[in-house]
Short mmCIF file of C-alpha atoms and ligand atoms in Angstrom, two decimals:
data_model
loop_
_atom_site.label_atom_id
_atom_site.label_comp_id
_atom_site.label_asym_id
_atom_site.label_seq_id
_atom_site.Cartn_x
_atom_site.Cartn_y
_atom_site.Cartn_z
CA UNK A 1 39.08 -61.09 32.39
CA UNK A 2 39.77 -57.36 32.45
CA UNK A 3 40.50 -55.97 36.46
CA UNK A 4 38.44 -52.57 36.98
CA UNK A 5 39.02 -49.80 40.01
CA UNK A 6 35.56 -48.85 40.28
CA UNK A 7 35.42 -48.89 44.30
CA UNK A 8 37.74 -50.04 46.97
CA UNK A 9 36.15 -53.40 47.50
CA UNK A 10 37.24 -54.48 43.72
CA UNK A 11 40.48 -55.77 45.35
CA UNK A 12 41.11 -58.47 47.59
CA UNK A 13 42.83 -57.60 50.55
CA UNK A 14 46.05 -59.81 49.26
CA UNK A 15 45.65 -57.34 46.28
CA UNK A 16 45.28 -54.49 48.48
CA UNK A 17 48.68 -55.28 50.15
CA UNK A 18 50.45 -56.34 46.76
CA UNK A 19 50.08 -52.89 45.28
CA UNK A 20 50.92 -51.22 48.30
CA UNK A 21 54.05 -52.90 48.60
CA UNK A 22 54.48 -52.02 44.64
CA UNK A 23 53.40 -48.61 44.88
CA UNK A 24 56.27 -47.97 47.73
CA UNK A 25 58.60 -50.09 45.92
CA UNK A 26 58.09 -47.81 42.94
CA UNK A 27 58.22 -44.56 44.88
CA UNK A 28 61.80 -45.82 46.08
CA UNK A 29 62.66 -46.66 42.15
CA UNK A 30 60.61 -44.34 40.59
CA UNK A 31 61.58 -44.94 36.31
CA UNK A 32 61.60 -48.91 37.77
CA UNK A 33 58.19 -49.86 35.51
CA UNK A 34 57.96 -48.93 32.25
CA UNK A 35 54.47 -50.84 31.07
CA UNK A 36 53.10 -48.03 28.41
CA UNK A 37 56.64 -47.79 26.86
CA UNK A 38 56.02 -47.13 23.11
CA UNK A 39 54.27 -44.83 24.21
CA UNK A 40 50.68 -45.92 24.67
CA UNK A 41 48.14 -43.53 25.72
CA UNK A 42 45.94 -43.17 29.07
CA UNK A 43 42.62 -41.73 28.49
CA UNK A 44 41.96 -39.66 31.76
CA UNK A 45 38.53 -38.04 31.46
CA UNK A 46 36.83 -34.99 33.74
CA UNK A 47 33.77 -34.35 34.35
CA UNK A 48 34.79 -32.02 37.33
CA UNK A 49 37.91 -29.91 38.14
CA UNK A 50 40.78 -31.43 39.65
CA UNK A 51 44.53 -30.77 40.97
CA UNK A 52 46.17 -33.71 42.34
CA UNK A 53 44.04 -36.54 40.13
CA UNK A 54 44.68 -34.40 36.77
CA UNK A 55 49.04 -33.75 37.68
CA UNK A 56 49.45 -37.31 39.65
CA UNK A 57 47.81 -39.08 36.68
CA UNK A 58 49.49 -37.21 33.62
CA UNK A 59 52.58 -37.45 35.58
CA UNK A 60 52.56 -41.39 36.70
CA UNK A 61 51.56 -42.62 32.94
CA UNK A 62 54.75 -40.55 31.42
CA UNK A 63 56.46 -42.02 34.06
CA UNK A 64 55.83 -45.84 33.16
CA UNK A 65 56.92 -44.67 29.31
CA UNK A 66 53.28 -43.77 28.10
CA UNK A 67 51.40 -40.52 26.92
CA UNK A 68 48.13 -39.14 28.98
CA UNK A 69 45.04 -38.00 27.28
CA UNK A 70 43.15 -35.48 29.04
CA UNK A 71 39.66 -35.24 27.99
CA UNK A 72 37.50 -32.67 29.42
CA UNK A 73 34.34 -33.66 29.56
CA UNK A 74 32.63 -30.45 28.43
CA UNK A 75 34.75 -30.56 25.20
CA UNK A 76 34.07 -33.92 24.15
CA UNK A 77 30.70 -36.04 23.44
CA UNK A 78 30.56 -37.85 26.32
CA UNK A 79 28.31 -36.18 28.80
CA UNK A 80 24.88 -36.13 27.16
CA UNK A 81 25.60 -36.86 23.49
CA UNK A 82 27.40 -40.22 23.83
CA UNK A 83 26.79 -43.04 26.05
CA UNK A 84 29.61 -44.50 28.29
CA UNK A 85 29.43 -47.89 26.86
CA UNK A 86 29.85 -46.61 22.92
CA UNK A 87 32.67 -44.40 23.93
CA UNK A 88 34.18 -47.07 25.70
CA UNK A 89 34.06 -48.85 22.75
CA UNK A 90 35.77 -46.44 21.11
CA UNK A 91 38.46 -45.83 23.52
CA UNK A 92 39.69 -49.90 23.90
CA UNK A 93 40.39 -49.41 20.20
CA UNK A 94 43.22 -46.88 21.18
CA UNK A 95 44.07 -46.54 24.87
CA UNK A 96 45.85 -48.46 27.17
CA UNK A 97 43.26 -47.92 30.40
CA UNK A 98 40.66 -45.29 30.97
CA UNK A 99 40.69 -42.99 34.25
CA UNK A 100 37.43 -41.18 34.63
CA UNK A 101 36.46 -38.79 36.87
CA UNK A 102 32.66 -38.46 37.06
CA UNK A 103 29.07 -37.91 38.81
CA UNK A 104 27.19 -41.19 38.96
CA UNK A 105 28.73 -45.11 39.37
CA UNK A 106 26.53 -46.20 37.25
CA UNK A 107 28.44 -44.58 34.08
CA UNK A 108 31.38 -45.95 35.37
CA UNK A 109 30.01 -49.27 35.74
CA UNK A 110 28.60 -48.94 31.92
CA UNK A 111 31.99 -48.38 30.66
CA UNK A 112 34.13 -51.08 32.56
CA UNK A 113 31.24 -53.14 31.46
CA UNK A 114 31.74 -52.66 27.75
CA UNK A 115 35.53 -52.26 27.18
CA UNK A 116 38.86 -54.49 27.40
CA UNK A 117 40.97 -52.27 28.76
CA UNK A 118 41.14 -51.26 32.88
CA UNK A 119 38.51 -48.72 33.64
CA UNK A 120 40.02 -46.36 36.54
CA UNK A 121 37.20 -44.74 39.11
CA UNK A 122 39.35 -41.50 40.20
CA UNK A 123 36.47 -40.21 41.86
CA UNK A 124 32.82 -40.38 41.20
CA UNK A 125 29.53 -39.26 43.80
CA UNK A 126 30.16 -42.62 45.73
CA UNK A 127 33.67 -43.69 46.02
CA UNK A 128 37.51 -42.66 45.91
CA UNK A 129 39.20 -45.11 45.61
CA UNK A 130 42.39 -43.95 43.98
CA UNK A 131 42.96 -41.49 47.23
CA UNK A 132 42.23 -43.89 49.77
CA UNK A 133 45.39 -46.03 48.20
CA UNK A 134 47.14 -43.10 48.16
CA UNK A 135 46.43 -43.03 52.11
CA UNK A 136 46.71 -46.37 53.06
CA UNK A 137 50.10 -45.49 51.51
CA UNK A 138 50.73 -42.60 53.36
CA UNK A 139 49.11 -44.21 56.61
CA UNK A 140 52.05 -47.41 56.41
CA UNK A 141 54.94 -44.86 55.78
CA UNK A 142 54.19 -43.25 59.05
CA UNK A 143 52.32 -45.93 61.40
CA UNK A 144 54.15 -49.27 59.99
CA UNK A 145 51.21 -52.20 59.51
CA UNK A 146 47.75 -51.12 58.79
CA UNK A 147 46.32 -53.97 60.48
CA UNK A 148 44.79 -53.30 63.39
CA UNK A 149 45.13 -49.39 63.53
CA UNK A 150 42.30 -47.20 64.43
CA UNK A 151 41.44 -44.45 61.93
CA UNK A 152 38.60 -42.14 62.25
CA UNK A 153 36.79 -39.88 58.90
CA UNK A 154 35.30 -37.11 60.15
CA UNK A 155 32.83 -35.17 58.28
CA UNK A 156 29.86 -36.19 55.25
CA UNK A 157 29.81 -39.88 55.96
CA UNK A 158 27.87 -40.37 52.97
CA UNK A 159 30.69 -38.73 50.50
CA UNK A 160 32.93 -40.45 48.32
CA UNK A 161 35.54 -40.32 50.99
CA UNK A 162 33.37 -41.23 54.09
CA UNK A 163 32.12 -44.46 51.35
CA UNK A 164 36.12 -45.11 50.73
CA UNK A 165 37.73 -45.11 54.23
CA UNK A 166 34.61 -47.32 54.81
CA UNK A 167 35.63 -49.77 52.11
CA UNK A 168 39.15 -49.62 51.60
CA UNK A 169 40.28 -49.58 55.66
CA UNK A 170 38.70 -52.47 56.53
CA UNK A 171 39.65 -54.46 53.79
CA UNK A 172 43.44 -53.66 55.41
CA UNK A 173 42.20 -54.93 59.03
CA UNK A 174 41.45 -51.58 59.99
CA UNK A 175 39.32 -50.66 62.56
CA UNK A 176 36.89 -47.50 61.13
CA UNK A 177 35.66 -44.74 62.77
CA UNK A 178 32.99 -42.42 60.85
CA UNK A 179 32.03 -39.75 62.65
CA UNK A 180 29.26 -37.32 61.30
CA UNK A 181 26.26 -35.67 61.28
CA UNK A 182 22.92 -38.37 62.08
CA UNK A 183 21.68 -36.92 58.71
CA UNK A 184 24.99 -37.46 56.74
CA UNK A 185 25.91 -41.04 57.49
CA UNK A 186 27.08 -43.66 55.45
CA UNK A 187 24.89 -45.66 52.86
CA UNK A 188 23.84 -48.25 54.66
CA UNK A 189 24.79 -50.52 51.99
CA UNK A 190 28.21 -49.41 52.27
CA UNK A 191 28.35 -49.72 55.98
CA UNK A 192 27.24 -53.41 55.18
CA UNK A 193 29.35 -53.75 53.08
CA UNK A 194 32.73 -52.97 55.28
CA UNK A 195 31.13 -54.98 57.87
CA UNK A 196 31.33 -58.31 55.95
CA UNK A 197 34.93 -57.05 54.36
CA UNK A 198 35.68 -56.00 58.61
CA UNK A 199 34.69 -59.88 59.51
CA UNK A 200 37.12 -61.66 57.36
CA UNK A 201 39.84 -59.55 57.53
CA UNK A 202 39.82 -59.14 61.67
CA UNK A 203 38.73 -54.56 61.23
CA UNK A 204 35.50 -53.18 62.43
CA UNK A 205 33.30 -50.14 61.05
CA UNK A 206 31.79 -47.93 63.80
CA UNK A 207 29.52 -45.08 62.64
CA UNK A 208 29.10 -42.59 65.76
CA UNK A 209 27.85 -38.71 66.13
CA UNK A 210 30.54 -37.40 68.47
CA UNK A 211 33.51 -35.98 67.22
CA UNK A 212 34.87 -36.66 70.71
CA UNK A 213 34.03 -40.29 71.15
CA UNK A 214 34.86 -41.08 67.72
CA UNK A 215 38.57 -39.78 68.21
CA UNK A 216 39.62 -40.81 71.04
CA UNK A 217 42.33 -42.87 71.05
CA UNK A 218 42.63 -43.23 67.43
CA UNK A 219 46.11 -43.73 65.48
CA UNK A 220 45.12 -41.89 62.35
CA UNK A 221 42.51 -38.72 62.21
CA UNK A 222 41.02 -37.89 58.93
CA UNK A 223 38.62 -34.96 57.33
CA UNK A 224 37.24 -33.58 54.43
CA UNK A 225 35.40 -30.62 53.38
CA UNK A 226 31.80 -30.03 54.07
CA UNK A 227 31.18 -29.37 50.96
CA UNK A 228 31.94 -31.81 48.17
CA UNK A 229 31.87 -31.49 44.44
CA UNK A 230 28.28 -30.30 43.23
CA UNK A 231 26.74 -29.47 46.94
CA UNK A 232 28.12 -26.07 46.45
CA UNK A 233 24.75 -24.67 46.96
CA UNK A 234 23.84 -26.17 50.54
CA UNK A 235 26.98 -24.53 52.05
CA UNK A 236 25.26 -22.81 54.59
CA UNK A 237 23.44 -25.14 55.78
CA UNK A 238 26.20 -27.75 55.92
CA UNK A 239 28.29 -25.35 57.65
CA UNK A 240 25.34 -24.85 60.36
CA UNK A 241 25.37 -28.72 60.48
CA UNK A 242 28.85 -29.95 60.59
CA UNK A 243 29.86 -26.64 63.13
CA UNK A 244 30.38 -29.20 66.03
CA UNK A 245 32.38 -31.87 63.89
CA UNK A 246 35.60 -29.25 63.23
CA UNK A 247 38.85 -30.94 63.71
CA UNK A 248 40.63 -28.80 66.25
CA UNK A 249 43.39 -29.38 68.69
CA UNK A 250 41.42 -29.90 71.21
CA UNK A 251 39.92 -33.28 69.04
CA UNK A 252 43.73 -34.18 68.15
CA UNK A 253 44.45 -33.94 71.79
CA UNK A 254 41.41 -36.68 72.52
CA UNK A 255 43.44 -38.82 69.71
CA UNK A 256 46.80 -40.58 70.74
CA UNK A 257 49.85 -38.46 71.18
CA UNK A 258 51.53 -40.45 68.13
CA UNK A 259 48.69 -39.92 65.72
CA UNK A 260 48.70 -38.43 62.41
CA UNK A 261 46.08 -36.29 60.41
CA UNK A 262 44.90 -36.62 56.90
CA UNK A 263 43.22 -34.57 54.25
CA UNK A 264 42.79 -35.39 50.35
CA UNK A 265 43.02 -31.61 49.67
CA UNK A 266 41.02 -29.24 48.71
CA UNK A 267 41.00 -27.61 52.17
CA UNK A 268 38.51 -25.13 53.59
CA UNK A 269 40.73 -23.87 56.88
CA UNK A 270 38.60 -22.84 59.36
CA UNK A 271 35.71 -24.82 58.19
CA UNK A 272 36.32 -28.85 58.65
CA UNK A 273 40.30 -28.27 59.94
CA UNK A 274 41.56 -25.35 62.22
CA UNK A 275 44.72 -24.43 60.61
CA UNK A 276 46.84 -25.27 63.54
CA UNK A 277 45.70 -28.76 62.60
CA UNK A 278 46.40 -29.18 59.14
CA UNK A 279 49.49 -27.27 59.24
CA UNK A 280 50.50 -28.76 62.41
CA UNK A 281 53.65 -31.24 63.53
CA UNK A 282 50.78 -34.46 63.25
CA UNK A 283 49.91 -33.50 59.42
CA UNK A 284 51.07 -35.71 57.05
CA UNK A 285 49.04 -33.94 54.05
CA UNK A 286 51.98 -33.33 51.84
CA UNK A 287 53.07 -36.90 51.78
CA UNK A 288 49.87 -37.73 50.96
CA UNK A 289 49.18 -35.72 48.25
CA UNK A 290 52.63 -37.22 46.66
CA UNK A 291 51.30 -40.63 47.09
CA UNK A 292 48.78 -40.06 44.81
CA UNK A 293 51.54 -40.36 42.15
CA UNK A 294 52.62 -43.52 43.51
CA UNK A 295 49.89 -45.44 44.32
CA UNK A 296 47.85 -44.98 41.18
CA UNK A 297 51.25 -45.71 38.97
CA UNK A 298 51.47 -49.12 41.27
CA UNK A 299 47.28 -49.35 40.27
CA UNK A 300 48.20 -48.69 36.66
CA UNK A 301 51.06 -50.89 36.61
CA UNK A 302 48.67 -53.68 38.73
CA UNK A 303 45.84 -53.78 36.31
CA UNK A 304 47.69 -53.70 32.78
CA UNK A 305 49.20 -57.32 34.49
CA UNK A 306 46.03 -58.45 35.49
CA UNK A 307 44.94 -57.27 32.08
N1 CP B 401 42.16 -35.06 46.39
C1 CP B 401 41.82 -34.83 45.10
O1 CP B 401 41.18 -35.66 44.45
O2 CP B 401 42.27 -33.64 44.62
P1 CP B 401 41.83 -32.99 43.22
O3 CP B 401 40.34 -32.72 43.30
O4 CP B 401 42.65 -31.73 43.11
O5 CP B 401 42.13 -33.97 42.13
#
């Protein structure tokens, strides 16, 4: 049966580990895989703008001897005039995998449902998974095993990225941190969710609603912005709300002296991250931008086996 990356929990945690051990075996060999060699092509669709997920991806499938595709979304017939599951029906018929960058996981869900080939989530309203790999990554480069490490998202709990760390950290034994806003926590689904991932694999999920509780002592501190993709127009109000949740020195100082800081990128300095912070000695942003390259090629590489 066809594997899908719709949302962090799609993986075991075995799986989680095998692809991070191929994604950093891969960055250390990096023309080591060469899976779309022909060259086959990677459909890799946006319906929003993107940096890292539009070079990483276009990058990583040349790099395993295939050919992207990048579809925009407002130039094609998905997006009101074709449904997921017909154009994933078209796509199987001449792509290798699909990566799709979208709004709802329902559409994501309709596709994977109706095609052979590996449907890729890299990024929809509810999850990112491709990132967090890319940070778990990132995370084991610098801290060694992930098991048992404290990590703590600060910011919209109930954005893809508050959903992923949820997810995707406790399926590596982590023990998660969420701190935000009372009004922009987690799903509780989600938090369900990471707590029956957090009792098998030994992690915990903690939501809290200080900043300084929730960092203290923690081995890994992570934001994002206030304002994700399509919420431009509450940025006022999310500024007023997330003022006290700002990751400054003085909230790296509550964290261990060893402990690094992570952001997917786009930044808003000043806003969730003082830029003392993010382009501080603890920052590890840079690595973890490159990661994206490596992770999702391991991903790629991953599902086309499990194919
Ligand atoms: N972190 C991330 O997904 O970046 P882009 O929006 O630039 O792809």
């Amino acid at each position: 049966m066809t594997r899908h990356f719709l949302r962090d929990d799609d993986i075991s945690p075995e799986e989680q580990s095998e692809i991070l051990a191929l994604a950093a075996e891969m960055k250390a060999d990096r023309f080591s895989r060469r899976p779309l060699e022909g060259p086959q092509t990677v459909a890799v669709i946006f319906d929003k703008s993107s940096t890292r997920t539009r070079v990483s991806f276009a990058v990583g499938i040349a790099d395993l001897g295939g050919q992207p595709l990048i579809i925009s979304t407002a130039n094609s017939q998905l997006g009101g005039k074709e449904t997921p599951s017909d154009t994933a029906r078209v796509l199987e018929r001449m792509v290798a995998a699909i990566v799709w960058r979208t709004y709802g996981q329902a559409g994501l869900e309709e596709m994977a449902k109706n095609t052979t080939v590996p449907v890729i989530n890299s990024l929809s309203d509810d999850f990112h998974p491709c990132q967090l790999l890319a940070d778990l990554l990132t995370i084991q480069e610098h801290k060694g095993d992930l098991a048992g490490l404290t990590v703590t998202f600060v910011g919209d709990g109930g954005s893809n990225m508050g959903h992923s760390y949820a997810l995707a950290c406790t399926t590596a034994g982590m023990h998660v941190r969420i701190a935000c806003p009372p009004s922009f926590s987690p799903q509780p689904s989600v938090v369900g969710d990471a707590r029956a991932i957090a009792e098998q694999s030994g992690g915990s999920i903690t939501v809290l609603h200080s900043l300084d509780e929730a960092v203290e002592g923690s081995d890994v501190v992570v934001t994002d912005t206030w304002v994700s993709m399509g919420k431009e127009a509450e940025k006022a109000e999310r500024v007023a709300t997330f003022g006290s949740f700002q990751v400054g020195a003085e909230a790296m100082g509550k964290a261990r002296g060893d402990a690094i800081f992570l952001h997917c990128l786009p930044a808003d300095r000043g806003f969730e991250v003082t830029p003392e912070v993010i382009d501080g000695p603890q920052s590890v942003i840079w690595d973890e931008s490159e990661n994206r390259l490596h992770a999702q090629k391991a991903l790629m590489v991953w599902l086309l086996e499990h194919a």
